CSV table of N, CA and C in Angstrom, one decimal:
chain,number,residue,atom,x,y,z
N,1,MET,N,0.7,-1.2,-0.3
N,1,MET,CA,0.0,0.0,-0.2
N,1,MET,C,0.8,1.3,-0.1
N,2,ARG,N,2.0,1.1,0.8
N,2,ARG,CA,2.8,2.4,0.9
N,2,ARG,C,3.5,2.8,-0.3
N,3,LYS,N,3.9,1.5,-1.1
N,3,LYS,CA,4.5,1.7,-2.4
N,3,LYS,C,3.5,2.3,-3.5
N,4,SER,N,2.4,2.0,-3.4
N,4,SER,CA,1.3,2.5,-4.4
N,4,SER,C,1.2,3.9,-4.0
N,5,ILE,N,1.0,4.4,-2.8
N,5,ILE,CA,0.8,6.0,-2.5
N,5,ILE,C,2.2,6.5,-3.0
N,6,TYR,N,3.3,5.9,-2.5
N,6,TYR,CA,4.5,6.6,-2.9
N,6,TYR,C,4.6,6.8,-4.3
N,7,LEU,N,4.3,5.7,-5.3
N,7,LEU,CA,4.3,5.9,-6.8
N,7,LEU,C,3.5,6.9,-7.2
N,8,LEU,N,2.1,7.0,-6.6
N,8,LEU,CA,1.2,7.9,-7.0
N,8,LEU,C,1.6,9.5,-6.7
N,9,LEU,N,2.2,9.7,-5.8
N,9,LEU,CA,2.7,10.9,-5.2
N,9,LEU,C,3.9,11.3,-6.1
N,10,THR,N,4.7,10.4,-6.5
N,10,THR,CA,5.7,10.7,-7.3
N,10,THR,C,5.4,10.8,-8.9
N,11,PHE,N,4.2,10.3,-9.2
N,11,PHE,CA,3.7,10.6,-10.5
N,11,PHE,C,3.1,12.1,-10.5
N,12,ILE,N,2.4,12.5,-9.5
N,12,ILE,CA,1.8,13.7,-9.5
N,12,ILE,C,2.8,14.7,-9.4
N,13,ALA,N,3.8,14.6,-8.5
N,13,ALA,CA,5.0,15.6,-8.5
N,13,ALA,C,5.7,15.7,-9.8
N,14,PHE,N,5.9,14.5,-10.6
N,14,PHE,CA,6.6,14.6,-11.8
N,14,PHE,C,5.6,15.2,-12.9
N,15,HIS,N,4.3,15.0,-12.7
N,15,HIS,CA,3.3,15.6,-13.8
N,15,HIS,C,3.5,17.3,-13.6
N,16,PHE,N,3.4,17.6,-12.4
N,16,PHE,CA,3.3,19.1,-12.2
N,16,PHE,C,4.6,19.7,-12.4
N,17,SER,N,5.5,19.1,-12.1
N,17,SER,CA,6.9,19.8,-12.4
N,17,SER,C,7.1,19.9,-14.0
N,18,TYR,N,6.7,19.3,-14.8
N,18,TYR,CA,6.5,19.2,-16.3
N,18,TYR,C,5.6,20.0,-16.8
N,19,ALA,N,4.4,20.2,-16.1
N,19,ALA,CA,3.3,20.9,-16.5
N,19,ALA,C,3.6,22.4,-16.7
N,20,GLN,N,4.4,23.0,-16.0
N,20,GLN,CA,4.6,24.3,-15.8
N,20,GLN,C,5.7,24.5,-16.8
N,21,GLU,N,5.4,25.5,-17.8
N,21,GLU,CA,6.7,25.9,-18.6
N,21,GLU,C,7.4,26.9,-18.0
N,22,SER,N,8.6,27.1,-18.4
N,22,SER,CA,9.5,28.2,-18.1
N,22,SER,C,9.0,29.5,-18.9
N,23,ASP,N,9.5,30.6,-18.4
N,23,ASP,CA,9.2,31.9,-19.2
N,23,ASP,C,9.7,31.8,-20.5
N,24,THR,N,10.9,31.3,-20.6
N,24,THR,CA,11.8,31.2,-21.9
N,24,THR,C,10.9,30.4,-23.0
N,25,GLU,N,10.5,29.0,-22.3
N,25,GLU,CA,9.5,28.3,-23.0
N,25,GLU,C,8.4,29.1,-23.6
N,26,VAL,N,7.7,29.7,-22.9
N,26,VAL,CA,6.4,30.4,-23.2
N,26,VAL,C,6.8,31.5,-24.3
N,27,ILE,N,7.7,32.1,-24.1
N,27,ILE,CA,8.4,33.3,-25.1
N,27,ILE,C,8.6,32.6,-26.3
N,28,ASN,N,9.3,31.6,-26.3
N,28,ASN,CA,9.7,30.8,-27.6
N,28,ASN,C,8.5,30.2,-28.3
N,29,LYS,N,7.7,29.9,-27.7
N,29,LYS,CA,6.3,29.4,-28.3
N,29,LYS,C,5.6,30.4,-28.9
N,30,ALA,N,5.7,31.7,-28.2
N,30,ALA,CA,5.0,32.9,-28.9
N,30,ALA,C,5.7,33.3,-30.0
N,31,LEU,N,7.0,33.2,-30.1
N,31,LEU,CA,7.9,33.7,-31.2
N,31,LEU,C,7.6,32.7,-32.4
N,32,VAL,N,7.3,31.4,-32.1
N,32,VAL,CA,7.0,30.5,-33.2
N,32,VAL,C,5.5,30.9,-33.9
N,33,LYS,N,4.7,31.3,-32.9
N,33,LYS,CA,3.3,31.6,-33.3
N,33,LYS,C,3.3,32.9,-34.1
N,34,ALA,N,4.1,33.8,-33.6
N,34,ALA,CA,4.3,35.1,-34.3
N,34,ALA,C,4.7,35.0,-35.5
N,35,LYS,N,6.0,34.1,-35.8
N,35,LYS,CA,6.4,34.0,-37.1
N,35,LYS,C,5.3,33.5,-38.0
N,36,LYS,N,4.4,32.5,-37.6
N,36,LYS,CA,3.3,32.0,-38.4
N,36,LYS,C,2.1,33.1,-38.8
N,37,GLU,N,2.0,33.9,-37.8
N,37,GLU,CA,0.8,34.7,-38.2
N,37,GLU,C,1.4,36.1,-38.4
N,38,ASN,N,2.7,36.3,-38.7
N,38,ASN,CA,3.4,37.5,-39.1
N,38,ASN,C,2.9,38.9,-38.1
N,39,LYS,N,3.3,38.6,-36.9
N,39,LYS,CA,3.0,39.4,-35.6
N,39,LYS,C,4.2,39.6,-34.8
N,40,HIS,N,4.3,40.5,-34.1
N,40,HIS,CA,5.1,40.7,-33.0
N,40,HIS,C,4.6,40.0,-31.7
N,41,VAL,N,5.6,40.0,-30.6
N,41,VAL,CA,5.2,39.4,-29.4
N,41,VAL,C,5.4,40.5,-28.4
N,42,PHE,N,4.1,40.6,-27.7
N,42,PHE,CA,4.1,41.7,-26.5
N,42,PHE,C,4.3,41.0,-25.2
N,43,ILE,N,5.4,41.2,-24.6
N,43,ILE,CA,5.5,40.6,-23.2
N,43,ILE,C,5.4,41.5,-22.2
N,44,ASN,N,4.5,41.2,-21.4
N,44,ASN,CA,3.8,42.2,-20.3
N,44,ASN,C,4.5,41.3,-19.0
N,45,TYR,N,5.3,42.0,-18.2
N,45,TYR,CA,6.1,41.6,-17.1
N,45,TYR,C,5.3,42.3,-16.1
N,46,LEU,N,4.6,41.4,-15.0
N,46,LEU,CA,3.7,41.8,-14.2
N,46,LEU,C,4.3,41.5,-12.8
N,47,SER,N,4.0,42.3,-11.7
N,47,SER,CA,4.3,41.8,-10.3
N,47,SER,C,3.1,41.4,-9.7
N,48,ALA,N,3.0,40.2,-9.1
N,48,ALA,CA,2.1,39.9,-8.4
N,48,ALA,C,1.7,40.8,-7.2
N,49,SER,N,2.5,41.8,-6.8
N,49,SER,CA,2.2,42.5,-5.7
N,49,SER,C,1.9,44.0,-6.1
N,50,SER,N,1.8,44.3,-7.6
N,50,SER,CA,1.7,45.7,-8.0
N,50,SER,C,0.4,46.0,-8.5
N,51,GLU,N,-0.2,47.1,-7.9
N,51,GLU,CA,-1.7,47.5,-8.3
N,51,GLU,C,-1.7,48.1,-9.8
N,52,LEU,N,-0.6,48.6,-10.3
N,52,LEU,CA,-0.6,48.9,-11.7
N,52,LEU,C,-0.3,47.6,-12.6
N,53,SER,N,0.3,46.6,-12.0
N,53,SER,CA,0.5,45.6,-12.9
N,53,SER,C,-1.0,44.8,-13.0
N,54,GLU,N,-1.8,44.9,-12.1
N,54,GLU,CA,-3.1,44.3,-12.1
N,54,GLU,C,-3.9,45.3,-13.0
N,55,LYS,N,-3.8,46.4,-12.8
N,55,LYS,CA,-4.5,47.4,-13.8
N,55,LYS,C,-4.2,47.1,-15.3
N,56,MET,N,-2.9,47.1,-15.5
N,56,MET,CA,-2.5,46.7,-16.9
N,56,MET,C,-3.0,45.2,-17.6
N,57,LYS,N,-3.1,44.3,-16.5
N,57,LYS,CA,-3.6,43.1,-17.0
N,57,LYS,C,-5.2,43.3,-17.3
N,58,LYS,N,-5.8,44.0,-16.5
N,58,LYS,CA,-7.3,44.2,-16.7
N,58,LYS,C,-7.5,45.0,-18.0
N,59,GLN,N,-6.7,46.2,-18.2
N,59,GLN,CA,-6.9,47.0,-19.3
N,59,GLN,C,-6.7,46.0,-20.5
N,60,MET,N,-5.5,45.2,-20.7
N,60,MET,CA,-5.4,44.5,-21.8
N,60,MET,C,-6.2,43.3,-22.0
N,61,ASN,N,-7.1,43.0,-21.2
N,61,ASN,CA,-8.3,42.3,-21.2
N,61,ASN,C,-9.7,42.8,-21.6
N,62,ASN,N,-9.7,44.2,-21.6
N,62,ASN,CA,-10.9,45.0,-21.6
N,62,ASN,C,-11.5,44.6,-23.1
N,63,ASP,N,-12.8,44.3,-23.2
N,63,ASP,CA,-13.4,44.1,-24.5
N,63,ASP,C,-13.0,44.9,-25.7
N,64,ASP,N,-12.8,46.3,-25.5
N,64,ASP,CA,-12.5,47.1,-26.6
N,64,ASP,C,-10.9,47.0,-27.1
N,65,PHE,N,-10.1,46.7,-26.1
N,65,PHE,CA,-8.8,46.7,-26.1
N,65,PHE,C,-8.2,45.3,-26.7
N,66,LYS,N,-8.6,44.3,-26.1
N,66,LYS,CA,-8.3,42.9,-26.3
N,66,LYS,C,-8.1,42.4,-27.7
N,67,PRO,N,-9.2,42.5,-28.5
N,67,PRO,CA,-9.3,42.2,-30.0
N,67,PRO,C,-8.2,43.1,-30.9
N,68,LEU,N,-8.2,44.3,-30.4
N,68,LEU,CA,-7.2,45.2,-31.2
N,68,LEU,C,-5.6,44.7,-31.0
N,69,PHE,N,-5.4,44.5,-29.7
N,69,PHE,CA,-4.2,44.0,-29.3
N,69,PHE,C,-3.7,42.5,-30.1
N,70,ASN,N,-5.0,41.6,-30.0
N,70,ASN,CA,-4.6,40.4,-30.4
N,70,ASN,C,-4.5,40.1,-31.8
N,71,SER,N,-5.0,41.1,-32.6
N,71,SER,CA,-5.0,41.2,-34.1
N,71,SER,C,-3.5,41.5,-34.6
N,72,ASN,N,-2.8,42.3,-33.7
N,72,ASN,CA,-1.5,42.5,-34.1
N,72,ASN,C,-0.3,42.1,-33.3
N,73,TYR,N,-0.7,41.5,-32.0
N,73,TYR,CA,0.5,40.9,-31.4
N,73,TYR,C,0.2,39.5,-30.8
N,74,ILE,N,1.2,38.7,-30.4
N,74,ILE,CA,1.0,37.5,-29.5
N,74,ILE,C,1.3,37.9,-28.1
N,75,VAL,N,0.2,37.9,-27.4
N,75,VAL,CA,0.5,38.5,-26.1
N,75,VAL,C,1.0,37.4,-25.1
N,76,VAL,N,1.9,37.8,-24.1
N,76,VAL,CA,2.5,36.9,-23.4
N,76,VAL,C,2.5,37.7,-21.9
N,77,ASN,N,1.8,37.1,-20.9
N,77,ASN,CA,1.9,37.6,-19.5
N,77,ASN,C,2.8,36.9,-18.8
N,78,ILE,N,3.8,37.7,-18.3
N,78,ILE,CA,4.8,36.9,-17.2
N,78,ILE,C,4.7,37.5,-15.8
N,79,VAL,N,4.1,36.8,-15.0
N,79,VAL,CA,4.0,37.2,-13.5
N,79,VAL,C,5.2,37.1,-12.8
N,80,ILE,N,5.9,37.9,-12.1
N,80,ILE,CA,6.9,37.8,-11.2
N,80,ILE,C,6.2,37.5,-10.0
N,81,PRO,N,6.6,36.3,-9.2
N,81,PRO,CA,6.0,36.0,-7.9
N,81,PRO,C,6.3,37.0,-6.9
N,82,GLU,N,5.2,37.4,-6.1
N,82,GLU,CA,5.5,38.3,-4.9
N,82,GLU,C,6.7,38.1,-4.2
N,83,GLU,N,7.2,37.0,-3.9
N,83,GLU,CA,8.4,36.8,-2.9
N,83,GLU,C,9.5,37.5,-3.9
N,84,GLU,N,9.7,37.4,-5.2
N,84,GLU,CA,10.7,38.0,-5.8
N,84,GLU,C,10.8,39.5,-6.0
N,85,THR,N,9.7,39.9,-5.9
N,85,THR,CA,9.7,41.6,-6.3
N,85,THR,C,8.6,42.2,-5.3
N,86,SER,N,8.5,43.7,-5.7
N,86,SER,CA,7.5,44.5,-5.0
N,86,SER,C,6.9,45.2,-6.0
N,87,ASP,N,6.6,46.5,-5.8
N,87,ASP,CA,6.1,47.3,-6.9
N,87,ASP,C,7.4,47.8,-7.8
N,88,TYR,N,8.5,47.5,-7.4
N,88,TYR,CA,9.6,47.8,-8.4
N,88,TYR,C,10.3,46.6,-8.9
N,89,PHE,N,10.8,46.7,-10.1
N,89,PHE,CA,11.7,45.6,-10.6
N,89,PHE,C,13.1,45.8,-10.3
N,90,ASN,N,13.9,44.8,-10.2
N,90,ASN,CA,15.4,45.0,-10.0
N,90,ASN,C,16.0,44.5,-11.0
N,91,CYS,N,17.5,44.5,-11.2
N,91,CYS,CA,18.2,44.2,-12.3
N,91,CYS,C,18.2,42.6,-12.4
N,92,SER,N,17.7,41.9,-11.7
N,92,SER,CA,17.8,40.4,-11.7
N,92,SER,C,16.8,40.1,-12.5
N,93,ASN,N,15.6,40.8,-12.8
N,93,ASN,CA,14.5,40.3,-13.8
N,93,ASN,C,14.4,41.3,-15.0
N,94,PRO,N,13.2,41.5,-15.4
N,94,PRO,CA,13.1,41.9,-16.9
N,94,PRO,C,14.2,43.0,-17.6
N,95,ALA,N,14.4,44.0,-16.8
N,95,ALA,CA,15.1,45.0,-17.5
N,95,ALA,C,16.7,44.5,-17.7
N,96,LYS,N,17.1,43.7,-16.9
N,96,LYS,CA,18.4,42.9,-17.1
N,96,LYS,C,18.6,42.4,-18.7
N,97,SER,N,17.5,41.7,-19.0
N,97,SER,CA,17.6,41.2,-20.6
N,97,SER,C,17.7,42.2,-21.5
N,98,ILE,N,17.4,43.7,-21.4
N,98,ILE,CA,17.6,44.5,-22.2
N,98,ILE,C,19.0,45.2,-21.9
N,99,GLY,N,19.7,45.0,-20.8
N,99,GLY,CA,20.9,45.7,-20.7
N,99,GLY,C,20.8,46.9,-19.7
N,100,GLU,N,19.7,47.1,-19.1
N,100,GLU,CA,19.5,48.0,-18.3
N,100,GLU,C,20.3,47.8,-17.1
N,101,ASN,N,21.2,48.9,-16.6
N,101,ASN,CA,21.8,48.7,-15.3
N,101,ASN,C,21.2,49.4,-14.2
N,102,ASN,N,20.6,50.8,-14.4
N,102,ASN,CA,20.0,51.5,-13.2
N,102,ASN,C,18.5,51.4,-13.1
N,103,CYS,N,18.2,50.3,-12.6
N,103,CYS,CA,16.5,50.0,-12.8
N,103,CYS,C,16.0,49.8,-11.5
N,104,ASN,N,16.8,50.1,-10.2
N,104,ASN,CA,16.1,49.9,-9.1
N,104,ASN,C,14.8,50.8,-8.7
N,105,GLU,N,14.9,51.7,-9.5
N,105,GLU,CA,13.6,52.8,-9.1
N,105,GLU,C,12.5,52.5,-10.2
N,106,MET,N,12.5,51.5,-11.0
N,106,MET,CA,11.5,51.4,-12.0
N,106,MET,C,10.6,50.7,-11.5
N,107,LYS,N,9.1,51.0,-11.9
N,107,LYS,CA,8.0,50.3,-11.2
N,107,LYS,C,7.5,49.1,-12.2
N,108,PHE,N,6.8,48.1,-11.7
N,108,PHE,CA,6.2,47.4,-12.6
N,108,PHE,C,4.8,48.1,-13.1
N,109,PRO,N,4.2,47.7,-14.1
N,109,PRO,CA,4.5,46.7,-15.1
N,109,PRO,C,5.6,47.1,-16.1
N,110,PHE,N,6.5,46.3,-16.5
N,110,PHE,CA,7.4,46.5,-17.5
N,110,PHE,C,7.1,45.7,-18.7
N,111,TRP,N,7.0,46.1,-19.8
N,111,TRP,CA,6.7,45.4,-21.1
N,111,TRP,C,7.7,45.6,-22.3
N,112,CYS,N,7.7,44.7,-23.2
N,112,CYS,CA,8.6,44.8,-24.3
N,112,CYS,C,8.0,44.2,-25.3
N,113,ILE,N,8.4,44.7,-26.8
N,113,ILE,CA,8.0,44.0,-27.7
N,113,ILE,C,9.1,43.4,-28.8
N,114,LEU,N,9.1,42.2,-29.1
N,114,LEU,CA,9.8,41.4,-29.9
N,114,LEU,C,9.4,41.2,-31.3
N,115,ASP,N,10.3,41.2,-32.2
N,115,ASP,CA,9.9,40.9,-33.5
N,115,ASP,C,9.8,39.2,-33.5
N,116,ASP,N,9.4,38.8,-34.7
N,116,ASP,CA,9.3,37.3,-34.7
N,116,ASP,C,10.6,36.6,-34.7
N,117,SER,N,11.6,37.1,-34.8
N,117,SER,CA,13.0,36.5,-34.4
N,117,SER,C,13.7,36.7,-33.1
N,118,GLY,N,12.8,37.6,-32.0
N,118,GLY,CA,13.3,37.8,-30.7
N,118,GLY,C,13.9,39.1,-30.6
N,119,ASN,N,14.1,39.9,-31.6
N,119,ASN,CA,14.8,41.1,-31.2
N,119,ASN,C,13.9,42.2,-30.8
N,120,TYR,N,14.4,42.8,-30.0
N,120,TYR,CA,13.7,44.0,-29.4
N,120,TYR,C,13.2,45.2,-30.6
N,121,VAL,N,11.9,45.4,-30.5
N,121,VAL,CA,11.6,46.6,-31.4
N,121,VAL,C,10.9,47.7,-30.6
N,122,GLY,N,10.5,47.3,-29.3
N,122,GLY,CA,10.0,48.3,-28.4
N,122,GLY,C,9.9,48.0,-26.9
N,123,THR,N,10.2,49.0,-25.9
N,123,THR,CA,10.1,48.7,-24.8
N,123,THR,C,9.4,49.8,-23.9
N,124,SER,N,9.0,49.5,-22.6
N,124,SER,CA,8.3,50.7,-22.0
N,124,SER,C,9.2,51.6,-21.5
N,125,LEU,N,10.6,51.4,-21.5
N,125,LEU,CA,11.4,52.5,-21.0
N,125,LEU,C,11.6,53.5,-22.0
N,126,ARG,N,11.3,54.8,-21.6
N,126,ARG,CA,11.3,56.1,-22.3
N,126,ARG,C,12.1,57.0,-21.3
N,127,ASP,N,13.4,57.6,-22.1
N,127,ASP,CA,14.2,58.4,-21.4
N,127,ASP,C,14.5,58.2,-19.9
N,128,ASN,N,14.9,56.9,-19.9
N,128,ASN,CA,15.3,56.3,-18.5
N,128,ASN,C,14.2,56.2,-17.5
N,129,LYS,N,12.8,56.1,-18.0
N,129,LYS,CA,11.8,56.0,-17.2
N,129,LYS,C,10.9,54.9,-17.8
N,130,ASN,N,10.3,54.3,-16.8
N,130,ASN,CA,9.5,53.2,-17.3
N,130,ASN,C,8.0,53.7,-17.5
N,131,ILE,N,7.4,53.6,-18.7
N,131,ILE,CA,6.0,54.2,-18.8
N,131,ILE,C,5.0,53.1,-18.3
N,132,GLY,N,5.4,51.7,-18.3
N,132,GLY,CA,4.7,50.6,-17.8
N,132,GLY,C,3.2,50.7,-18.2
N,133,TYR,N,2.4,51.1,-17.1
N,133,TYR,CA,1.0,51.4,-17.3
N,133,TYR,C,1.0,52.9,-17.5
N,134,PRO,N,0.4,53.2,-18.7
N,134,PRO,CA,0.5,54.7,-18.9
N,134,PRO,C,-0.7,55.4,-18.1
N,135,THR,N,-0.4,56.3,-17.5
N,135,THR,CA,-1.3,57.1,-16.6
N,135,THR,C,-1.5,58.6,-16.9
N,136,THR,N,-0.6,59.2,-17.7
N,136,THR,CA,-0.5,60.5,-18.1
N,136,THR,C,-0.9,60.6,-19.7
N,137,LYS,N,-1.3,61.8,-20.1
N,137,LYS,CA,-1.5,62.0,-21.4
N,137,LYS,C,-0.2,61.7,-22.3
N,138,GLU,N,1.1,62.2,-21.5
N,138,GLU,CA,2.3,62.0,-22.4
N,138,GLU,C,2.7,60.4,-22.3
N,139,SER,N,2.4,59.7,-21.3
N,139,SER,CA,2.7,58.2,-21.4
N,139,SER,C,1.9,57.4,-22.2
N,140,VAL,N,0.4,57.9,-22.2
N,140,VAL,CA,-0.4,57.4,-23.3
N,140,VAL,C,0.1,57.6,-24.7
N,141,ASP,N,0.5,58.7,-24.8
N,141,ASP,CA,0.9,59.2,-26.3
N,141,ASP,C,2.1,58.5,-26.5
N,142,ASP,N,3.1,58.2,-25.8
N,142,ASP,CA,4.3,57.3,-26.0
N,142,ASP,C,4.0,55.9,-26.1
N,143,PHE,N,3.2,55.4,-25.4
N,143,PHE,CA,2.6,54.2,-25.6
N,143,PHE,C,2.1,54.0,-26.9
N,144,VAL,N,1.1,54.7,-27.5
N,144,VAL,CA,0.5,54.8,-28.8
N,144,VAL,C,1.5,54.7,-29.7
N,145,GLU,N,2.5,55.6,-29.7
N,145,GLU,CA,3.5,55.8,-30.6
N,145,GLU,C,4.4,54.5,-30.8
N,146,ILE,N,4.5,53.8,-29.7
N,146,ILE,CA,5.2,52.6,-29.8
N,146,ILE,C,4.6,51.5,-30.6
N,147,LEU,N,3.1,51.6,-30.3
N,147,LEU,CA,2.2,50.7,-31.0
N,147,LEU,C,2.3,51.0,-32.4
N,148,ARG,N,2.2,52.4,-32.8
N,148,ARG,CA,2.1,52.6,-34.0
N,148,ARG,C,3.3,52.1,-34.9
N,149,ASN,N,4.3,52.2,-34.2
N,149,ASN,CA,5.7,51.8,-34.9
N,149,ASN,C,6.0,50.3,-35.0
N,150,THR,N,5.2,49.6,-34.2
N,150,THR,CA,5.2,48.0,-34.0
N,150,THR,C,4.0,47.2,-34.5
N,151,SER,N,3.0,47.9,-35.0
N,151,SER,CA,1.7,47.1,-35.3
N,151,SER,C,1.2,47.8,-36.7
N,152,LYS,N,0.3,47.1,-37.1
N,152,LYS,CA,-0.6,47.6,-38.5
N,152,LYS,C,-1.7,48.4,-38.0
N,153,LEU,N,-1.9,48.8,-36.6
N,153,LEU,CA,-3.0,49.3,-36.2
N,153,LEU,C,-3.4,50.7,-37.0
N,154,THR,N,-4.6,50.9,-37.3
N,154,THR,CA,-4.9,52.1,-37.9
N,154,THR,C,-5.1,53.3,-36.8
N,155,GLU,N,-5.0,54.4,-37.4
N,155,GLU,CA,-5.1,55.7,-36.4
N,155,GLU,C,-6.4,55.6,-35.8
N,156,ALA,N,-7.3,55.1,-36.2
N,156,ALA,CA,-8.6,54.8,-35.4
N,156,ALA,C,-8.8,53.9,-34.5
N,157,LYS,N,-7.9,52.6,-34.7
N,157,LYS,CA,-7.7,51.7,-33.7
N,157,LYS,C,-7.0,52.4,-32.6
N,158,LEU,N,-5.9,53.0,-33.1
N,158,LEU,CA,-4.8,53.7,-32.0
N,158,LEU,C,-5.6,54.6,-31.1
N,159,ASN,N,-6.6,55.2,-31.6
N,159,ASN,CA,-7.2,56.2,-30.7
N,159,ASN,C,-8.3,55.3,-29.8
N,160,VAL,N,-8.8,54.4,-30.2
N,160,VAL,CA,-9.4,53.6,-29.3
N,160,VAL,C,-8.6,53.0,-28.1
N,161,ILE,N,-7.4,52.7,-28.4
N,161,ILE,CA,-6.5,52.3,-27.2
N,161,ILE,C,-6.3,53.4,-26.4
N,162,ALA,N,-5.9,54.7,-27.0
N,162,ALA,CA,-5.6,55.8,-26.3
N,162,ALA,C,-7.0,56.1,-25.4
N,163,ASN,N,-8.0,56.1,-26.0
N,163,ASN,CA,-9.2,56.6,-25.3
N,163,ASN,C,-9.6,55.7,-24.1
N,164,SER,N,-9.3,54.4,-24.3
N,164,SER,CA,-9.4,53.2,-23.4
N,164,SER,C,-8.8,53.8,-22.2
N,165,PHE,N,-7.2,53.9,-22.2
N,165,PHE,CA,-6.5,54.3,-21.1
N,165,PHE,C,-6.8,55.7,-20.6
N,166,HIS,N,-7.2,56.8,-21.5
N,166,HIS,CA,-7.6,58.1,-20.8
N,166,HIS,C,-9.0,57.9,-20.0
N,167,SER,N,-9.8,57.1,-20.4
N,167,SER,CA,-11.1,56.8,-19.6
N,167,SER,C,-10.8,56.1,-18.3
N,168,THR,N,-9.9,55.0,-18.5
N,168,THR,CA,-9.5,54.5,-17.1
N,168,THR,C,-8.8,55.4,-16.4
N,169,ASN,N,-8.1,56.1,-16.7
N,169,ASN,CA,-7.2,57.0,-15.8
N,169,ASN,C,-8.1,58.4,-15.5
N,170,ASN,N,-9.2,58.3,-16.0
N,170,ASN,CA,-10.1,59.5,-15.8
N,170,ASN,C,-9.4,60.9,-16.4
N,171,ASN,N,-8.7,60.7,-17.6
N,171,ASN,CA,-8.2,61.9,-18.1
N,171,ASN,C,-9.2,62.3,-18.9
N,172,LYS,N,-10.0,63.4,-18.7
N,172,LYS,CA,-11.2,64.1,-19.3
N,172,LYS,C,-10.6,64.7,-20.5
N,173,GLY,N,-11.3,64.8,-21.5
N,173,GLY,CA,-11.3,65.6,-22.6
N,173,GLY,C,-10.1,65.1,-23.5
N,174,LEU,N,-9.5,64.0,-23.6
N,174,LEU,CA,-8.4,63.4,-24.3
N,174,LEU,C,-9.0,62.4,-25.1
N,175,LEU,N,-9.4,62.8,-26.3
N,175,LEU,CA,-10.0,61.9,-27.2
N,175,LEU,C,-9.2,61.2,-28.4
N,176,SER,N,-8.0,61.6,-28.4
N,176,SER,CA,-7.2,60.9,-29.6
N,176,SER,C,-5.9,60.7,-29.1
N,177,ALA,N,-5.0,59.9,-29.8
N,177,ALA,CA,-3.7,59.8,-29.4
N,177,ALA,C,-2.9,60.8,-29.7
N,178,LYS,N,-3.2,61.7,-30.7
N,178,LYS,CA,-2.4,62.8,-31.1
N,178,LYS,C,-3.2,64.0,-31.1
N,179,ASP,N,-2.9,65.3,-30.8
N,179,ASP,CA,-3.7,66.5,-30.9
N,179,ASP,C,-3.6,67.0,-32.1
């Protein structure tokens, strides 16, 4: 009986250890899919303990936003466990991959866009600041500019995305990505 229970527990542990893919495996699968679909990969690094990360995740699943994004990007969400981070990311996680050395003051979320070969074509870093979840008109405009340069989204669809952020942020009177 003990032997059967031991074998069952071993099987369950083995199954779960292989059921979870590493971040690298998830990104590599997304790159293969992106190549097939002629898209870029949008990697969203989120912190389990960051309110802005939760807000970004919610925004990207918004009914107006999600179809626009998914038509142009393969979206990958990578959640950094709460034990490994706080509201701030450090040089041992996302920013290190792009060579950023002074990243202790940068808040989650952090995102980057890769072409289908895995090359960076955009990141949330602008002028040594992380726009992460865009909260101001300027950061929304920066976000939309990056999307404009890395997608086939029309100006009308970019405006939908900008307006979605503006309404979520309660930025009144900001109806377009560009004035």
